[in-house]
Tab-separated table of C-alpha atoms in Angstrom:
chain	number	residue	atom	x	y	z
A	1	UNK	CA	7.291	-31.505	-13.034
A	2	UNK	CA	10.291	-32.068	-11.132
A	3	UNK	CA	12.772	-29.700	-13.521
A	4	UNK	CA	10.358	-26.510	-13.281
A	5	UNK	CA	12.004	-23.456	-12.156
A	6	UNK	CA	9.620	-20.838	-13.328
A	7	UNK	CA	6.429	-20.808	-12.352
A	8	UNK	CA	3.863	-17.944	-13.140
A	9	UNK	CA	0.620	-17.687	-12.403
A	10	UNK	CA	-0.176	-14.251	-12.141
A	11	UNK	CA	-3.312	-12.209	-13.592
A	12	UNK	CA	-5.776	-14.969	-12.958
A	13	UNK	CA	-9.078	-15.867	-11.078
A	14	UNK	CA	-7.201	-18.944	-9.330
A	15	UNK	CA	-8.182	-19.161	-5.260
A	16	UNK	CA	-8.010	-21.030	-2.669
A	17	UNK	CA	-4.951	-21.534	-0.116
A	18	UNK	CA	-1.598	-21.381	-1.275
A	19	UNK	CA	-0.143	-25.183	-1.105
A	20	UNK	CA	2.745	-25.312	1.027
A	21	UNK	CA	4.067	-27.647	-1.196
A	22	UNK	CA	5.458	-24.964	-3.278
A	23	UNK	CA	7.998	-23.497	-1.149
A	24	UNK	CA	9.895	-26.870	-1.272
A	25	UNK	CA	10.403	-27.007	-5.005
A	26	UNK	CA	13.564	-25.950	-6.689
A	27	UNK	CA	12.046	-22.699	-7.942
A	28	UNK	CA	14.104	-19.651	-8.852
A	29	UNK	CA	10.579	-17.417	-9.473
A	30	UNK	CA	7.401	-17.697	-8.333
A	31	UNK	CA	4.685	-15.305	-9.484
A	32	UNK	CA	1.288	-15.699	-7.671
A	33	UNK	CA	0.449	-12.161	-7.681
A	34	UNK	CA	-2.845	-10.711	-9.255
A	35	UNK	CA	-5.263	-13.272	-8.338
A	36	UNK	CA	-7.441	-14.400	-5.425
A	37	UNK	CA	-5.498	-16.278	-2.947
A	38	UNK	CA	-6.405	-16.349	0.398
A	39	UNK	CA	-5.626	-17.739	3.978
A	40	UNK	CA	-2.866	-17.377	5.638
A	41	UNK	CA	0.948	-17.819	3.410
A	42	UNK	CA	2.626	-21.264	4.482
A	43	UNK	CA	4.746	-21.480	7.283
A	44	UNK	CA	7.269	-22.836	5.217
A	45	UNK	CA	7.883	-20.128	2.929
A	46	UNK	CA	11.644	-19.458	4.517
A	47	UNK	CA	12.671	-22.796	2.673
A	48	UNK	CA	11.891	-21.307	-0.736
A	49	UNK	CA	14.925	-21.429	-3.076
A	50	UNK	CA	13.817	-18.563	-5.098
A	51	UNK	CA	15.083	-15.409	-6.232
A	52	UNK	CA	11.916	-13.804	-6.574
A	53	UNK	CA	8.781	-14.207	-5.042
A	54	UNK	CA	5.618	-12.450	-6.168
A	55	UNK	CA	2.464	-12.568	-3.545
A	56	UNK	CA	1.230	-9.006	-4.132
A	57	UNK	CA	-2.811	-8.220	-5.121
A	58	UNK	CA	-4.556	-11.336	-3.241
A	59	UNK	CA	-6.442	-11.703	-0.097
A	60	UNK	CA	-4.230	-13.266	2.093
A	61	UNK	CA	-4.399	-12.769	5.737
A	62	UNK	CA	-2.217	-13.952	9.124
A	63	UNK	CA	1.222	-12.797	9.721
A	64	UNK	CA	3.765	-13.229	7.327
A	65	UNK	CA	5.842	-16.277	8.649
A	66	UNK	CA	8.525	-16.275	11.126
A	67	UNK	CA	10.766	-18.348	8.615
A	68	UNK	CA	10.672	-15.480	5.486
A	69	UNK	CA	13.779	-13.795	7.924
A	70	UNK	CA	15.733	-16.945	7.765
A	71	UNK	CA	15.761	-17.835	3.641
A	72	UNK	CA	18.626	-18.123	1.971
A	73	UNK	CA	20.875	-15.144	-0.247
A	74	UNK	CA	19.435	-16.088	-3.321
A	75	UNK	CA	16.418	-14.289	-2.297
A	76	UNK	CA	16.474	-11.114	-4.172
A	77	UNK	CA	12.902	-9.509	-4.407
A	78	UNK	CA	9.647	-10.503	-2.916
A	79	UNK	CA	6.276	-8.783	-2.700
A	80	UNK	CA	3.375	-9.330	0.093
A	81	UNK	CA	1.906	-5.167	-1.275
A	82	UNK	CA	-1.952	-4.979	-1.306
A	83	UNK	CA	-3.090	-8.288	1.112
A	84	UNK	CA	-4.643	-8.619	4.392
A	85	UNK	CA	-1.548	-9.561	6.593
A	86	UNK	CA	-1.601	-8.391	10.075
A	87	UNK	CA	0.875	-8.462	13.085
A	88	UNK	CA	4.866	-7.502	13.208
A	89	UNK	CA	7.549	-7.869	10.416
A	90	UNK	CA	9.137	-10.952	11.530
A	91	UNK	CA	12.246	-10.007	13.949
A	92	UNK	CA	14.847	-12.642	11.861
A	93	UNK	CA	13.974	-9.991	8.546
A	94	UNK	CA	17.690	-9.553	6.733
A	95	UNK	CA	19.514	-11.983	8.756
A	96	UNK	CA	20.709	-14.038	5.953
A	97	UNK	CA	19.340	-12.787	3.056
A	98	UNK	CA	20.657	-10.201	-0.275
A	99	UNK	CA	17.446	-9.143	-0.988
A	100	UNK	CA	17.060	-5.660	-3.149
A	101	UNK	CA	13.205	-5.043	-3.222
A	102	UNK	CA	10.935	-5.548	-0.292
A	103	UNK	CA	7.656	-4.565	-0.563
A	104	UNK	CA	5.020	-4.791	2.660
A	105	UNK	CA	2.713	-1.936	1.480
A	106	UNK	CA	-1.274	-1.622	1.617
A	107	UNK	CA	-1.209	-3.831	4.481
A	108	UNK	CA	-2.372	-3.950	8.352
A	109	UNK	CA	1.180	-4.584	9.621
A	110	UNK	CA	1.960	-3.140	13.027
A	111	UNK	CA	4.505	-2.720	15.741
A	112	UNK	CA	7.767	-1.382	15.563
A	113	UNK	CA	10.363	-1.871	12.382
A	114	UNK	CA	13.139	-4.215	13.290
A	115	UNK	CA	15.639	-3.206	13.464
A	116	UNK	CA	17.626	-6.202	11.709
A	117	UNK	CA	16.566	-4.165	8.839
A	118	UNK	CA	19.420	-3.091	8.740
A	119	UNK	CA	21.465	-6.425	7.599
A	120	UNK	CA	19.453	-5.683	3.843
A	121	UNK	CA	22.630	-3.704	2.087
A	122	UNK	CA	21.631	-4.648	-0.798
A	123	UNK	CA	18.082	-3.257	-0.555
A	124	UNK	CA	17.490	-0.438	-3.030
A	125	UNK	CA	13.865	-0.462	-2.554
A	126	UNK	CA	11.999	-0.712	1.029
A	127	UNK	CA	8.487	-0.074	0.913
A	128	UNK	CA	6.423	0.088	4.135
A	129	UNK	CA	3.360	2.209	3.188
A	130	UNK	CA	0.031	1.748	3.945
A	131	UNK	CA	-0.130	0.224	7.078
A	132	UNK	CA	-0.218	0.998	10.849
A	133	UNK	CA	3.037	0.718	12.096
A	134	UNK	CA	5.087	2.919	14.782
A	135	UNK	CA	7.492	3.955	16.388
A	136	UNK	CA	10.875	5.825	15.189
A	137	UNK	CA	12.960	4.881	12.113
A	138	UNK	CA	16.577	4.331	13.174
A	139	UNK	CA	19.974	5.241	11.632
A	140	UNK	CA	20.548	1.627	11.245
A	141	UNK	CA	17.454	1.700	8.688
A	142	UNK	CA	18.496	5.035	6.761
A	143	UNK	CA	22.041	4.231	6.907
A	144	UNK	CA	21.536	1.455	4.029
A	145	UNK	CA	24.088	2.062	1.534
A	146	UNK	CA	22.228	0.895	-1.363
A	147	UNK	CA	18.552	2.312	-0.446
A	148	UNK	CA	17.181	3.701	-3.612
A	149	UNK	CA	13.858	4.306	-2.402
A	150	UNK	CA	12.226	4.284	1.336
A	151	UNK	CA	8.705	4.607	1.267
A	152	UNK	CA	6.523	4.824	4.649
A	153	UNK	CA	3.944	6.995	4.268
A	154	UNK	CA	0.846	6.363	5.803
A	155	UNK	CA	1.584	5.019	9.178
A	156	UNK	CA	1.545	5.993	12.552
A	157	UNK	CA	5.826	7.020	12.732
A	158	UNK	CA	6.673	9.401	15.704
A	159	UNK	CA	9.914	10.354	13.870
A	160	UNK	CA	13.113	9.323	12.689
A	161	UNK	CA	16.828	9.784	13.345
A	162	UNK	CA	19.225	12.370	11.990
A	163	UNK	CA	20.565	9.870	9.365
A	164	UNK	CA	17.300	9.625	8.019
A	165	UNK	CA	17.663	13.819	7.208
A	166	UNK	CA	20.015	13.385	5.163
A	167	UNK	CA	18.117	10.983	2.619
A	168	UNK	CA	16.474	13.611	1.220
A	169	UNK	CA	20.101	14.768	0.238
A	170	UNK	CA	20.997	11.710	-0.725
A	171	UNK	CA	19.214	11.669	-3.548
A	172	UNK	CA	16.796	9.116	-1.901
A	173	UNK	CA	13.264	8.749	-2.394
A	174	UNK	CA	11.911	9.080	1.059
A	175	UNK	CA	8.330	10.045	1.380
A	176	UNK	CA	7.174	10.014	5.248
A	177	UNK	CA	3.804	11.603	4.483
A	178	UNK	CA	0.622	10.667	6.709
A	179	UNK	CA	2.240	9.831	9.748
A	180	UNK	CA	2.460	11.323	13.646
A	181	UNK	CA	5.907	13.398	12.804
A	182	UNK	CA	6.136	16.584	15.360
A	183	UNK	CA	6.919	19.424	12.775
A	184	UNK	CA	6.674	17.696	9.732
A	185	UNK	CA	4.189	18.605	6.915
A	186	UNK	CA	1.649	16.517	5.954
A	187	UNK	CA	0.954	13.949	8.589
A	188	UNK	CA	-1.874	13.074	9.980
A	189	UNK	CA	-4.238	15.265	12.186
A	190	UNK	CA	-3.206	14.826	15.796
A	191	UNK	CA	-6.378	13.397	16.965
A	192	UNK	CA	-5.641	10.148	14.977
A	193	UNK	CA	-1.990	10.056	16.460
A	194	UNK	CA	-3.600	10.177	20.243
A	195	UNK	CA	-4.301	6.265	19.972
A	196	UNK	CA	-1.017	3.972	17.875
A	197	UNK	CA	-2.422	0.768	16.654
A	198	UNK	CA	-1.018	-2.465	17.805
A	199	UNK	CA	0.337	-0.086	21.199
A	200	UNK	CA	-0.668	-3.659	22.925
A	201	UNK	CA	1.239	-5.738	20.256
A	202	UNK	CA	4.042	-7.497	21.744
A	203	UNK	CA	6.692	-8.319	18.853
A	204	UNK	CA	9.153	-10.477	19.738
A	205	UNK	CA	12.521	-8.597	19.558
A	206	UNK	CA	16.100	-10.457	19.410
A	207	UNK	CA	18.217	-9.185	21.409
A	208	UNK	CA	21.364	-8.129	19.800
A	209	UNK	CA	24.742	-6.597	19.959
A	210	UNK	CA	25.593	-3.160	18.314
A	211	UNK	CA	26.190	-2.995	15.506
A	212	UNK	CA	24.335	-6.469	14.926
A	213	UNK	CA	25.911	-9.144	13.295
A	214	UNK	CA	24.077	-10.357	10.337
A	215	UNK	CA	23.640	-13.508	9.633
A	216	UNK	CA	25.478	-13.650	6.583
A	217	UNK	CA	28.714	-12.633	8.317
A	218	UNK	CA	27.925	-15.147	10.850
A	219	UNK	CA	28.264	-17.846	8.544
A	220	UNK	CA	31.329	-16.680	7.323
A	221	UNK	CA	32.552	-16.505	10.259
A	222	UNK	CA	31.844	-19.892	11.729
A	223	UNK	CA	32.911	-21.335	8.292
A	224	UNK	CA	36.302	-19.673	8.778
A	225	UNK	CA	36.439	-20.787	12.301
A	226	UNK	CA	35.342	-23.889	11.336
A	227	UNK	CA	38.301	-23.979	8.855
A	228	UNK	CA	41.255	-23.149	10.866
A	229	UNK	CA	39.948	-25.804	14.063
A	230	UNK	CA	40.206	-28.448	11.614
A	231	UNK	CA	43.882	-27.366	10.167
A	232	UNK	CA	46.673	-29.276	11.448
């Protein structure tokens, strides 16, 4: 079926591994969601085309591949909500992509958010509920011009930066609930903040500049330095 472009498969009993093969089609939407997947996701998934990408409500485990922070702008929204994935958010998150909903929820993801985060200005909804992750969230994160929503309840957060305040007059969702917040209502009692999860986890962090160039403005740039060389 070499012209498909849609493919939806959702709200099914299909199982099994996820064939790698799918990530090199010419898809614009792929729906896998709501069935009973399992293994790890493809290591290939950063050469995926689409626009959307739909992995929520299966059993898959692993990290989520290094390559997902190096697909292309046409990316838009993708779920991995309610699997089994473990270990970091990969580093390269945002670098090149446009993407406006990114959801990691009801997960076992752990470590420290990247902060190349904040290269998603398109992102209006960031959800990172539901799993075991640490650390403080950055201006760079809360700064996001477009952020509709920011959802990170249930974690293990210390606390987060003075931009991050001001969400809540932003007219932001922003629900930090159930973490390890110093004067913050509702978190979690402090015996379950005396251990973080994943405090051994070493996520590999890129070094960068601030403010970090994106990748996106990278490519511009080389293509416009690119240009001029080759003038006469």
């Amino acid at each position: 079926m070499p012209s498909l472009i849609y493919l939806d498969l959702r709200f099914n009993y299909f199982s099994g591994t996820i064939p790698q093969e799918l990530f090199y089609k010419n898809l614009d939407a792929l729906f896998l969601n709501n069935n009973q997947f399992e293994g790890e996701i493809p290591q290939n998934l950063g050469n995926s085309p689409a626009s959307v990408i739909n992995l929520a409500n299966n059993k898959l485990s692993g990290n989520i591949p290094a390559s997902f922070g190096f697909m292309g702008s046409k990316l838009k929204e993708i779920l991995f909500l309610n699997n089994q994935l473990t270990g970091c958010i990969p580093e390269g998150v945002g670098l090149f992509t446009e993407i406006q909903v990114l959801d990691v929820s009801y997960n076992t993801l752990m470590g420290h958010v990247p902060d190349t985060l904040s290269c998603l200005q398109d992102i209006q909804v960031l959800n990172l509920a539901h799993n075991k992750l640490s650390g403080e969230l950055s201006d760079v994160i809360c700064s996001l011009r477009s952020l509709a929503n920011l959802t990170v309840a249930y974690n293990f957060f210390s606390g987060f930066s003075q931009q991050c305040s001001r969400l809540f007059f932003r007219n932001v969702g922003f629900d930090v609930s159930l973490n390890c917040i110093p004067g913050r209502d509702m978190q979690r009692p402090q015996p379950e903040c005396s251990v973080i999860p994943g405090g051994s986890l070493s996520c590999l962090r890129i070094p960068t500049p601030k403010p970090l160039v994106c990748g996106s403005l990278a490519v511009s740039a080389s293509k416009h330095t690119n240009s001029t060389s080759s003038s006469p």
